[in-house]
Short mmCIF file of C-alpha atoms in Angstrom, two decimals:
data_model
loop_
_atom_site.label_atom_id
_atom_site.label_comp_id
_atom_site.label_asym_id
_atom_site.label_seq_id
_atom_site.Cartn_x
_atom_site.Cartn_y
_atom_site.Cartn_z
CA MET A 9 -7.17 37.39 -7.43
CA ASN A 10 -5.88 33.91 -6.87
CA ALA A 11 -6.71 32.04 -3.69
CA ARG A 12 -4.53 29.06 -3.00
CA ASN A 13 -4.24 26.35 -0.41
CA THR A 14 -2.33 23.13 0.02
CA THR A 15 -5.33 20.83 -0.37
CA GLY A 16 -7.39 20.36 -3.48
CA VAL A 17 -10.55 22.43 -3.26
CA PRO A 18 -13.47 21.85 -5.65
CA ALA A 19 -14.61 24.65 -7.98
CA GLU A 20 -17.64 25.42 -5.83
CA GLY A 21 -15.36 25.87 -2.81
CA MET A 22 -13.03 28.12 -4.80
CA ARG A 23 -15.93 30.36 -5.82
CA ARG A 24 -17.03 30.60 -2.20
CA ARG A 25 -13.46 31.39 -1.11
CA ARG A 26 -13.17 34.16 -3.70
CA PHE A 27 -16.42 35.65 -2.44
CA LEU A 28 -15.34 35.38 1.21
CA THR A 29 -11.91 36.85 0.38
CA THR A 30 -13.59 39.93 -1.04
CA ALA A 31 -15.76 40.16 2.06
CA ALA A 32 -12.79 39.73 4.39
CA LEU A 33 -10.62 42.36 2.70
CA GLY A 34 -13.53 44.79 2.70
CA GLY A 35 -13.98 44.41 6.45
CA ALA A 36 -13.03 46.65 9.33
CA THR A 37 -9.34 47.03 10.10
CA ILE A 38 -8.29 46.51 13.67
CA VAL A 39 -4.79 47.20 14.90
CA GLY A 40 -3.26 46.18 18.18
CA ALA A 41 -2.71 43.24 20.46
CA SER A 42 -4.11 42.01 23.73
CA ALA A 43 -3.62 38.76 25.57
CA LEU A 44 -6.62 36.51 25.37
CA GLY A 45 -7.22 32.78 25.40
CA GLY A 46 -7.90 31.09 22.10
CA LEU A 47 -10.10 28.56 20.41
CA ASP A 48 -7.42 26.76 18.45
CA ALA A 49 -5.92 23.40 19.40
CA ASP A 50 -4.53 24.93 22.59
CA ALA A 51 -8.03 25.77 23.75
CA ALA A 52 -8.77 22.07 24.04
CA PHE A 53 -6.61 22.04 27.16
CA ALA A 54 -7.75 25.30 28.72
CA ALA A 55 -8.98 24.11 32.10
CA GLU A 56 -10.18 27.51 33.27
CA PRO A 57 -13.77 28.38 32.41
CA SER A 58 -13.78 31.24 29.94
CA LEU A 59 -15.16 34.69 30.71
CA ASP A 60 -16.43 34.83 27.17
CA PRO A 61 -20.26 34.87 27.29
CA ALA A 62 -20.42 32.60 24.26
CA ILE A 63 -18.38 29.92 25.98
CA ALA A 64 -19.76 30.16 29.52
CA LYS A 65 -22.60 27.75 28.72
CA SER A 66 -20.30 25.22 27.10
CA SER A 67 -19.64 21.74 28.30
CA PHE A 68 -16.81 19.40 27.36
CA VAL A 69 -16.87 15.78 26.25
CA GLU A 70 -13.78 13.58 26.19
CA GLY A 71 -13.25 9.91 25.37
CA ARG A 72 -13.09 7.33 22.58
CA ILE A 73 -15.61 7.21 19.72
CA THR A 74 -17.48 3.90 19.86
CA GLY A 75 -19.97 4.54 17.10
CA ILE A 76 -21.17 7.06 14.52
CA THR A 77 -24.92 7.25 13.83
CA GLY A 78 -25.63 9.83 11.16
CA SER A 79 -24.32 13.06 12.62
CA VAL A 80 -24.20 11.80 16.20
CA LEU A 81 -20.98 10.48 17.71
CA GLU A 82 -21.24 7.93 20.52
CA VAL A 83 -18.43 8.59 22.99
CA ALA A 84 -17.24 6.35 25.80
CA GLY A 85 -15.62 8.67 28.36
CA SER A 86 -12.23 7.66 29.72
CA GLY A 87 -13.72 8.05 33.21
CA GLY A 88 -16.36 5.44 32.43
CA GLY A 89 -19.29 7.62 31.37
CA HIS A 90 -21.05 7.77 28.03
CA ALA A 91 -21.95 10.81 25.95
CA ARG A 92 -23.52 11.62 22.60
CA VAL A 93 -22.08 14.44 20.52
CA GLN A 94 -24.25 16.03 17.84
CA MET A 95 -22.28 17.39 14.89
CA THR A 96 -23.80 20.45 13.19
CA HIS A 97 -22.99 22.06 9.85
CA VAL A 98 -20.91 24.71 11.60
CA THR A 99 -18.99 22.35 13.91
CA SER A 100 -15.29 22.86 13.38
CA VAL A 101 -13.29 19.65 13.24
CA TRP A 102 -9.58 19.43 14.01
CA LYS A 103 -7.60 16.35 13.10
CA VAL A 104 -3.98 17.45 12.78
CA ARG A 105 -5.36 20.45 10.89
CA PRO A 106 -8.82 21.96 10.21
CA ALA A 107 -10.88 19.22 8.59
CA THR A 108 -14.42 18.07 7.92
CA ALA A 109 -16.56 15.58 9.83
CA GLU A 110 -15.78 12.81 7.29
CA VAL A 111 -12.31 12.28 8.76
CA ILE A 112 -13.71 11.15 12.12
CA GLU A 113 -13.48 7.38 12.56
CA VAL A 114 -14.71 4.89 15.12
CA GLY A 115 -11.88 4.24 17.57
CA ASP A 116 -10.54 7.80 17.43
CA GLY A 117 -10.04 9.77 20.61
CA LEU A 118 -12.22 12.83 20.89
CA TYR A 119 -12.28 16.12 22.77
CA ALA A 120 -15.33 18.25 22.07
CA ARG A 121 -16.72 21.57 23.23
CA GLY A 122 -20.39 22.29 22.83
CA VAL A 123 -23.73 23.26 24.27
CA PRO A 124 -25.88 20.69 26.15
CA MET A 125 -29.20 20.03 24.39
CA PRO A 126 -32.51 19.07 26.09
CA ASP A 127 -32.33 15.55 24.58
CA GLY A 128 -29.06 14.84 26.39
CA THR A 129 -26.73 15.26 23.41
CA VAL A 130 -24.03 17.90 23.26
CA ALA A 131 -24.25 20.06 20.12
CA ALA A 132 -20.58 20.55 19.29
CA ASP A 133 -19.04 23.90 18.36
CA ALA A 134 -15.63 22.38 18.00
CA VAL A 135 -14.27 18.84 17.97
CA TRP A 136 -10.60 17.92 18.35
CA VAL A 137 -9.84 14.38 17.19
CA ASN A 138 -6.95 12.40 18.72
CA ILE A 139 -5.40 15.53 20.15
CA VAL A 140 -2.50 14.95 22.55
CA ASN A 141 -0.29 17.28 24.53
CA LEU A 142 2.81 15.46 25.72
CA ASP A 143 5.67 16.41 27.99
CA THR A 144 8.60 14.68 26.34
CA THR A 145 12.37 14.56 25.92
CA ILE A 146 13.88 14.54 22.42
CA ARG A 147 15.85 11.31 21.99
CA GLY A 148 16.53 11.38 18.29
CA ILE A 149 16.03 13.53 15.18
CA ALA A 150 15.63 12.22 11.65
CA ARG A 151 14.48 13.70 8.36
CA ASN A 152 10.79 12.95 8.77
CA ARG A 153 10.43 12.05 12.43
CA VAL A 154 11.64 12.75 15.94
CA HIS A 155 12.09 10.14 18.64
CA LEU A 156 10.57 11.20 21.92
CA ALA A 157 10.62 9.76 25.41
CA HIS A 158 7.38 10.31 27.30
CA GLY A 159 7.83 8.94 30.79
CA GLN A 160 8.95 5.38 30.16
CA HIS A 161 7.43 5.24 26.70
CA GLU A 162 9.22 5.73 23.44
CA VAL A 163 7.05 7.76 21.07
CA VAL A 164 7.73 8.41 17.40
CA GLY A 165 6.69 11.90 16.31
CA ASN A 166 6.02 12.32 12.58
CA ILE A 167 7.22 15.65 11.18
CA LEU A 168 4.63 17.11 8.81
CA THR A 169 5.16 19.75 6.14
CA ASP A 170 3.44 22.32 8.37
CA THR A 171 4.90 21.29 11.73
CA GLY A 172 5.77 24.40 13.71
CA ALA A 173 8.28 24.96 16.47
CA SER A 174 8.42 27.45 19.30
CA TYR A 175 11.72 28.26 20.98
CA ALA A 176 11.88 29.75 24.48
CA GLY A 177 8.31 31.01 24.42
CA ARG A 178 8.67 32.86 21.14
CA GLY A 179 6.19 32.72 18.29
CA LEU A 180 5.72 29.74 16.01
CA THR A 181 8.13 29.18 13.18
CA SER A 182 8.58 26.50 10.53
CA ASP A 183 12.32 26.36 11.31
CA LEU A 184 12.92 23.04 13.10
CA SER A 185 16.70 23.08 12.81
CA ARG A 186 17.20 24.37 16.36
CA LEU A 187 15.83 21.19 17.96
CA ARG A 188 18.50 19.32 19.92
CA ILE A 189 18.74 15.80 21.29
CA GLY A 190 18.27 15.84 25.04
CA GLN A 191 15.96 18.87 25.15
CA SER A 192 12.66 18.77 26.99
CA ALA A 193 9.88 19.34 24.50
CA GLN A 194 6.17 19.98 24.83
CA VAL A 195 4.50 18.30 21.86
CA LEU A 196 1.04 19.20 20.66
CA GLY A 197 -0.15 16.76 18.08
CA ALA A 198 -2.55 14.12 16.92
CA TRP A 199 -2.24 10.51 17.96
CA ARG A 200 -2.28 7.99 15.08
CA PRO A 201 -4.12 4.89 16.35
CA SER A 202 -2.86 2.71 13.46
CA ASP A 203 0.81 2.70 14.49
CA ASP A 204 0.65 4.47 17.88
CA SER A 205 2.78 7.35 16.65
CA VAL A 206 2.05 11.06 16.96
CA ASP A 207 1.74 13.59 14.14
CA VAL A 208 3.57 16.63 15.51
CA VAL A 209 1.67 19.85 15.00
CA ARG A 210 3.79 21.98 17.28
CA ILE A 211 6.89 21.32 19.32
CA SER A 212 7.90 23.80 22.02
CA VAL A 213 11.33 23.73 23.60
CA GLY A 214 12.92 25.92 26.24
CA HIS A 215 9.48 26.97 27.48
CA MET B 15 28.79 -24.75 11.60
CA LEU B 16 26.13 -26.22 13.87
CA SER B 17 28.71 -27.93 16.05
CA LEU B 18 30.66 -24.68 16.18
CA THR B 19 27.53 -22.82 17.35
CA THR B 20 26.71 -25.38 20.03
CA GLY B 21 30.34 -25.39 21.09
CA LEU B 22 30.46 -21.62 21.52
CA LEU B 23 27.00 -21.28 23.12
CA PRO B 24 28.29 -21.72 26.69
CA LEU B 25 30.71 -18.85 26.09
CA LEU B 26 27.93 -16.52 24.89
CA LEU B 27 25.59 -17.58 27.69
CA ALA B 28 28.34 -17.09 30.24
CA GLY B 29 28.99 -13.63 28.86
CA LEU B 30 25.32 -12.65 29.11
CA LEU B 31 24.81 -14.18 32.57
CA GLY B 32 28.09 -12.73 33.79
CA TRP B 33 27.07 -9.25 32.69
CA THR B 34 23.48 -9.30 34.02
CA GLY B 35 24.59 -11.23 37.12
CA ALA B 36 27.36 -8.75 37.93
CA ALA B 37 24.96 -5.83 37.43
CA LYS B 38 22.47 -7.38 39.85
CA ALA B 39 24.87 -8.83 42.42
CA LEU B 40 27.44 -6.02 42.56
CA GLY B 41 25.81 -3.04 40.84
CA PRO B 42 24.85 -0.01 42.97
CA ASP B 43 21.56 0.47 41.04
CA VAL B 44 19.74 -2.55 42.46
CA VAL B 45 18.31 -0.75 45.49
CA VAL B 46 17.07 2.09 43.28
CA THR B 47 15.65 -0.22 40.61
CA ALA B 48 14.07 -2.81 42.88
CA PRO B 49 10.90 -0.84 43.75
CA LYS B 50 10.20 -0.34 40.03
CA THR B 51 10.32 -4.04 39.16
CA ALA B 52 7.46 -6.48 38.85
CA LEU B 53 9.31 -8.52 41.47
CA ALA B 54 8.54 -5.89 44.10
CA ARG B 55 4.85 -6.25 43.20
CA LEU B 56 5.10 -10.05 43.39
CA LEU B 57 6.81 -10.02 46.80
CA SER B 58 4.98 -6.86 47.97
CA SER B 59 8.22 -5.49 49.39
CA SER B 60 11.05 -3.52 47.79
CA GLU B 61 13.63 -4.79 50.31
CA ARG B 62 12.74 -8.42 49.65
CA ALA B 63 12.83 -7.73 45.89
CA ALA B 64 16.30 -6.19 46.20
CA ARG B 65 17.52 -9.24 48.19
CA VAL B 66 16.06 -11.65 45.61
CA LEU B 67 17.65 -9.64 42.78
CA ARG B 68 21.03 -9.79 44.54
CA ALA B 69 20.67 -13.55 45.08
CA THR B 70 19.65 -14.08 41.45
CA GLY B 71 22.69 -12.08 40.41
CA TRP B 72 25.02 -14.33 42.41
CA ALA B 73 23.29 -17.42 41.00
CA GLU B 74 23.84 -16.09 37.48
CA LEU B 75 27.51 -15.40 38.20
CA LEU B 76 27.87 -18.93 39.56
CA LEU B 77 26.20 -20.35 36.45
CA ALA B 78 28.42 -18.24 34.20
CA GLY B 79 31.48 -19.65 35.98
CA ALA B 80 30.17 -23.21 35.73
CA LEU B 81 29.39 -22.81 32.02
CA LEU B 82 32.94 -21.62 31.41
CA ALA B 83 34.63 -24.21 33.59
CA ALA B 84 32.62 -27.33 32.80
CA PRO B 85 31.13 -26.99 29.31
CA GLY B 86 31.11 -30.75 28.74
CA SER B 87 28.79 -31.61 31.62
CA ALA B 88 25.01 -31.38 31.48
CA LEU B 89 24.40 -29.70 34.83
CA PRO B 90 25.31 -26.03 34.09
CA GLY B 91 23.33 -26.14 30.82
CA ALA B 92 20.28 -27.62 32.53
CA ALA B 93 20.46 -25.05 35.32
CA THR B 94 20.72 -22.24 32.75
CA ALA B 95 17.67 -23.58 30.92
CA LEU B 96 15.82 -23.69 34.24
CA LEU B 97 16.82 -20.07 34.90
CA GLY B 98 15.59 -19.09 31.40
CA ALA B 99 12.25 -20.82 32.03
CA GLY B 100 11.98 -19.07 35.38
CA PHE B 101 12.67 -15.71 33.70
CA LEU B 102 9.99 -16.40 31.09
CA GLY B 103 7.42 -17.18 33.77
CA TYR B 104 8.38 -14.09 35.76
CA LEU B 105 8.21 -11.85 32.65
CA GLY B 106 4.79 -13.28 31.80
CA TYR B 107 3.60 -12.53 35.32
CA GLY B 108 5.06 -9.01 35.16
CA ARG B 109 3.49 -8.32 31.77
CA ALA B 110 0.07 -9.46 33.00
CA ARG B 111 0.01 -7.95 36.49
CA ALA B 112 2.21 -4.86 36.21
CA PRO B 113 2.65 -3.81 32.55
CA GLN B 114 4.38 -0.56 33.53
CA ALA B 115 6.92 -2.26 35.80
CA THR B 116 10.42 -3.05 34.62
CA CYS B 117 11.97 -6.50 34.43
CA GLY B 118 15.01 -5.77 36.57
CA CYS B 119 16.91 -8.31 34.47
CA SER B 120 20.06 -6.23 34.25
CA ALA B 121 19.31 -3.96 37.21
CA SER B 122 19.85 -0.65 35.43
CA GLU B 123 17.04 -0.65 32.89
CA ASP B 124 13.88 1.30 33.66
CA THR B 125 11.76 0.55 30.62
CA PRO B 126 8.66 -1.63 30.69
CA VAL B 127 8.96 -5.29 29.67
CA THR B 128 8.78 -5.71 25.89
CA TRP B 129 9.08 -8.62 23.48
CA ARG B 130 12.86 -8.20 23.60
CA ALA B 131 13.04 -9.32 27.23
CA PHE B 132 10.95 -12.38 26.34
CA ALA B 133 13.19 -13.15 23.36
CA ARG B 134 16.30 -12.88 25.52
CA ALA B 135 14.85 -15.20 28.19
CA ALA B 136 13.77 -17.65 25.47
CA LEU B 137 17.32 -17.60 24.08
CA VAL B 138 18.70 -18.38 27.55
CA LEU B 139 16.25 -21.31 27.82
CA ALA B 140 17.08 -22.69 24.35
CA GLY B 141 20.80 -22.04 24.79
CA GLY B 142 20.80 -23.80 28.15
CA LEU B 143 19.05 -26.87 26.72
CA THR B 144 21.51 -27.00 23.81
CA ALA B 145 24.50 -26.59 26.10
CA ALA B 146 23.18 -29.38 28.33
CA VAL B 147 23.27 -31.92 25.50
CA ALA B 148 26.41 -30.61 23.75
CA ARG B 149 29.58 -32.55 24.39
CA ARG B 150 32.04 -30.13 22.85
CA THR B 151 34.13 -27.64 24.83
CA TRP B 152 34.27 -23.99 23.80
CA TRP B 153 38.06 -23.90 23.86
CA GLY B 154 38.07 -26.87 21.46
CA ALA B 155 35.73 -25.07 19.06
CA LEU B 156 37.72 -21.86 19.40
CA GLY B 157 40.99 -23.69 18.68
CA ASP B 158 39.66 -25.50 15.61
CA ARG B 159 38.28 -22.52 13.70
CA PRO B 160 39.37 -19.26 15.36
CA ALA B 161 38.21 -16.86 12.60
CA ALA B 162 34.74 -18.36 12.23
CA SER B 163 34.43 -18.52 16.02
CA ALA B 164 35.28 -14.84 16.41
CA ALA B 165 32.70 -13.86 13.77
CA LEU B 166 30.06 -16.07 15.40
CA LEU B 167 30.78 -14.64 18.83
CA ALA B 168 30.54 -11.10 17.48
CA VAL B 169 27.16 -11.84 15.85
CA GLY B 170 25.92 -13.53 19.01
CA ALA B 171 27.01 -10.59 21.17
CA LEU B 172 25.28 -8.17 18.77
CA VAL B 173 22.03 -10.15 18.93
CA LEU B 174 22.13 -10.23 22.73
CA ALA B 175 22.93 -6.50 22.87
CA ALA B 176 20.06 -5.73 20.49
CA LEU B 177 17.73 -7.63 22.82
CA SER B 178 18.82 -5.61 25.86
CA ALA B 179 16.72 -2.50 26.30
CA ASP B 180 19.12 -0.82 28.70
CA LEU B 181 21.81 -0.63 26.05
CA ASP B 182 19.53 1.65 23.98
CA ARG B 183 20.25 4.65 26.14
CA ARG B 184 23.99 3.99 26.20
CA LEU B 185 24.42 3.15 22.51
CA LEU B 186 21.52 4.63 20.56
CA LEU B 187 21.68 8.15 21.96
CA PRO B 188 25.41 8.77 21.30
CA LEU B 189 24.97 7.12 17.89
CA ARG B 190 22.11 9.48 16.97
CA ARG B 191 24.09 12.49 18.26
CA LEU B 192 27.07 11.40 16.16
CA LEU B 193 24.88 11.04 13.06
CA LEU B 194 23.59 14.61 13.52
CA ARG B 195 27.15 15.87 13.91
CA VAL B 196 28.43 14.04 10.85
CA PHE B 197 25.52 14.50 8.45
CA GLY B 198 24.19 17.82 9.74
CA HIS B 199 20.78 18.60 11.17
CA PRO B 200 18.22 16.72 9.08
CA LEU B 201 15.51 19.36 9.61
CA THR B 202 17.52 22.30 8.25
CA GLY B 203 16.20 23.90 5.09
CA ARG B 204 13.06 21.80 5.00
CA GLY B 205 10.78 22.77 2.11
CA GLY B 206 12.80 25.74 0.78
CA ALA B 207 12.03 29.28 1.94
CA PRO B 208 10.90 29.67 5.55
CA ARG B 209 7.15 29.97 5.66
CA VAL B 210 4.93 31.18 8.45
CA PRO B 211 2.81 28.20 9.56
CA VAL B 212 -0.95 28.73 9.61
CA ALA B 213 -0.87 27.97 13.34
CA ALA B 214 1.41 31.02 13.76
CA SER B 215 -1.21 33.23 12.07
CA VAL B 216 -3.88 31.74 14.35
CA GLU B 217 -1.64 32.39 17.36
CA LEU B 218 -1.12 35.98 16.28
CA LEU B 219 -4.84 36.43 15.68
CA GLU B 220 -5.76 35.06 19.08
CA HIS B 221 -3.52 37.58 20.80
CA SER B 222 -5.06 40.46 18.89
CA LEU B 223 -7.66 43.06 19.68
CA ALA B 224 -9.57 41.84 16.64
CA TRP B 225 -10.04 38.50 18.35
CA HIS B 226 -10.99 40.20 21.59
CA THR B 227 -13.66 42.17 19.75
CA THR B 228 -15.15 39.22 17.91
CA SER B 229 -14.79 36.43 20.46
CA PRO B 230 -18.41 36.69 21.73
CA VAL B 231 -19.54 35.98 18.16
CA VAL B 232 -17.09 33.24 17.18
CA ARG B 233 -18.44 29.76 17.96
CA SER B 234 -16.09 27.41 16.14
CA ALA B 235 -12.40 26.72 15.86
CA LEU B 236 -10.69 27.43 12.52
CA LEU B 237 -12.87 26.04 9.72
CA ASP B 238 -10.83 26.89 6.67
CA HIS B 239 -7.88 29.01 5.60
CA TRP B 240 -6.31 30.09 2.35
CA GLU B 241 -3.96 32.71 0.96
CA SER B 242 -4.77 35.46 -1.48
CA ASP B 243 -2.48 38.24 -2.68
CA GLY B 244 -0.29 38.11 0.42
CA TRP B 245 -3.24 37.95 2.78
CA ARG B 246 -4.02 34.89 4.79
CA ILE B 247 -7.77 34.48 5.21
CA LEU B 248 -8.98 32.61 8.29
CA HIS B 249 -12.59 31.44 8.29
CA TYR B 250 -14.58 30.75 11.47
CA SER B 251 -18.28 30.34 12.04
CA GLY B 252 -20.28 32.27 14.60
CA VAL B 253 -23.65 33.48 15.81
CA HIS B 254 -24.44 37.17 15.73
CA GLY B 255 -27.25 38.74 17.77
CA GLU B 256 -29.43 37.54 20.61
CA GLY B 257 -32.78 35.74 20.69
CA ASP B 258 -34.93 36.35 17.59
CA THR B 259 -32.27 38.41 15.80
CA ALA B 260 -29.61 35.72 16.20
CA ARG B 261 -28.30 34.43 12.86
CA PRO B 262 -25.40 32.29 11.74
CA VAL B 263 -22.49 34.23 10.28
CA ALA B 264 -19.15 33.46 8.73
CA VAL B 265 -16.43 35.31 10.67
CA LEU B 266 -13.53 36.22 8.39
CA PHE B 267 -10.14 37.50 9.37
CA ALA B 268 -7.55 38.70 6.87
CA LEU B 269 -3.98 39.19 8.03
CA ASP B 270 -0.49 39.45 6.60
CA ALA B 271 0.53 35.94 5.53
CA THR B 272 4.15 36.59 6.57
CA ALA B 273 3.43 37.97 10.06
CA GLY B 274 3.87 35.98 13.25
CA ARG B 275 3.87 36.84 16.92
CA ASP B 276 7.55 37.77 16.77
CA THR B 277 7.14 40.11 13.80
CA PRO B 278 7.86 43.65 15.00
CA GLY B 279 5.13 46.25 14.85
CA ASP B 280 1.41 45.95 15.41
CA PRO B 281 -0.38 43.39 13.28
CA VAL B 282 -3.10 44.70 11.00
CA ILE B 283 -6.10 42.44 10.96
CA ARG B 284 -9.22 42.90 8.87
CA VAL B 285 -12.44 41.50 10.25
CA SER B 286 -15.87 40.98 8.77
CA TYR B 287 -19.04 39.06 9.49
CA VAL B 288 -20.91 37.62 6.50
CA ASP B 289 -24.43 36.26 6.86
CA ALA B 290 -24.18 32.51 6.29
CA ASP B 291 -27.48 32.38 4.37
CA THR B 292 -27.62 35.58 2.33
CA GLY B 293 -23.93 36.44 2.03
CA ALA B 294 -24.59 40.03 3.10
CA PRO B 295 -22.15 41.82 5.43
CA VAL B 296 -23.39 42.02 9.02
CA ALA B 297 -22.71 44.61 11.70
CA ALA B 298 -19.95 46.44 9.84
CA GLU B 299 -20.50 49.53 12.05
CA GLU B 300 -20.12 47.48 15.21
CA LEU B 301 -16.67 46.30 14.12
CA ARG B 302 -15.55 49.74 13.00
CA ALA B 303 -16.44 51.04 16.47
CA ALA B 304 -13.64 48.91 17.94
CA PRO B 305 -10.82 51.29 18.90
CA ALA B 306 -7.68 51.12 16.83
CA ARG B 307 -5.35 50.54 19.77
CA ARG B 308 -1.61 50.67 19.38
CA SER B 309 0.98 49.28 21.72
CA LEU B 310 2.56 51.70 24.17
CA ARG B 311 5.69 53.44 23.01
CA LEU B 312 8.79 52.72 25.06
CA VAL B 313 10.30 55.63 26.98
CA GLU B 314 13.87 56.16 25.85
#
């Protein structure tokens, strides 16, 4: 059995993956589909409170990270407030793709879901770093980037190896060759503070 | 070369002022653009801003004419420099007070003020000062060295065009479209065989009954993923049980690595909970109790 991934994983991680693979393939098989909201990057923008009992108690934190003290993130809300987000060992971190807490930097934008603690912190289940969801128009297409117009702003979108596209509401595909200049495009991605560009995770056209 | 440049400067300045002046004085876009300019903020009235833009346009046209007709005299050059200085001050005000507002410099642009507008105004100021002290006529310079003059004028026009944001839309877009047509779509055949992105597997999972069944347990977003023998394993964390019996579990999904939401047929998804501390399977019976539901068959 060979488990593989794009990123380098240490031997300890590989052993754990092999064990978890065995567990996963030995699990119950469930067939069928139903429409239900998700917890992936899209869920960061789900405004409706979930009916899921696990999520009903959740609260959201949004803003810029002003400091990192141990496993606590200091967050200045864009509305002026201040919040403290406690990272735990099961907090999932998203920064362009699933990541670990080490990738979080001071100055990053943050969107977190978690449970309020008695000491005023929010223990995070999931943290999305620099996530953006932009309504844009495609103004140019090159080999490793797309030029986007967002309102009156020109935005450069970096195409990654795993950037996905969705055409007319259909499922995600890695085929980006059907993008056209002039199309309206919804871009889900991660803002890069260093050069103010956006790493495109998913681009939806004809939605 | 220097004398040639100073000789031809009035011609370039007249071209620029003639173009922006005509757009402002005669163009139909002024009334539409005026409310979006920093000028409207400064004068707190769109109508007044439109009138001032029109007047500025006529002044620029007048200056352009004077630069062409009387290149030897100091007055048109000095007035152009004054106009450039005024533009710089106005742009500075606009940048400070209304960063989102447009400059209105050529009436049709609707992009915020950038360094290019400043550079263009600074060129008008410097060009005006140079023209004011120059004693050479542009037709003299043109007559002496026609080839060099033409090249210099072309370069000057290119620089001015590059500094005008409203030409982007007219030039850049058709240019990019043409490049795509000539060289083909640059994103075709990226990275060899078409692969199903991990996000597509997550999307498929989150529309599945498996997700519906496990969602009260799952507490994280995707933590890790990898592929093994054609399966794509998605790893989440969760909490199973209530109160005293609650314990952290790893929630594992295994699904076909080549399946997406558009793949025909029902997706098969394997689910298991593994105790995060002991590694033992948890609640296998509970998951098996989930009904194996299939989509409804279409009536033919």
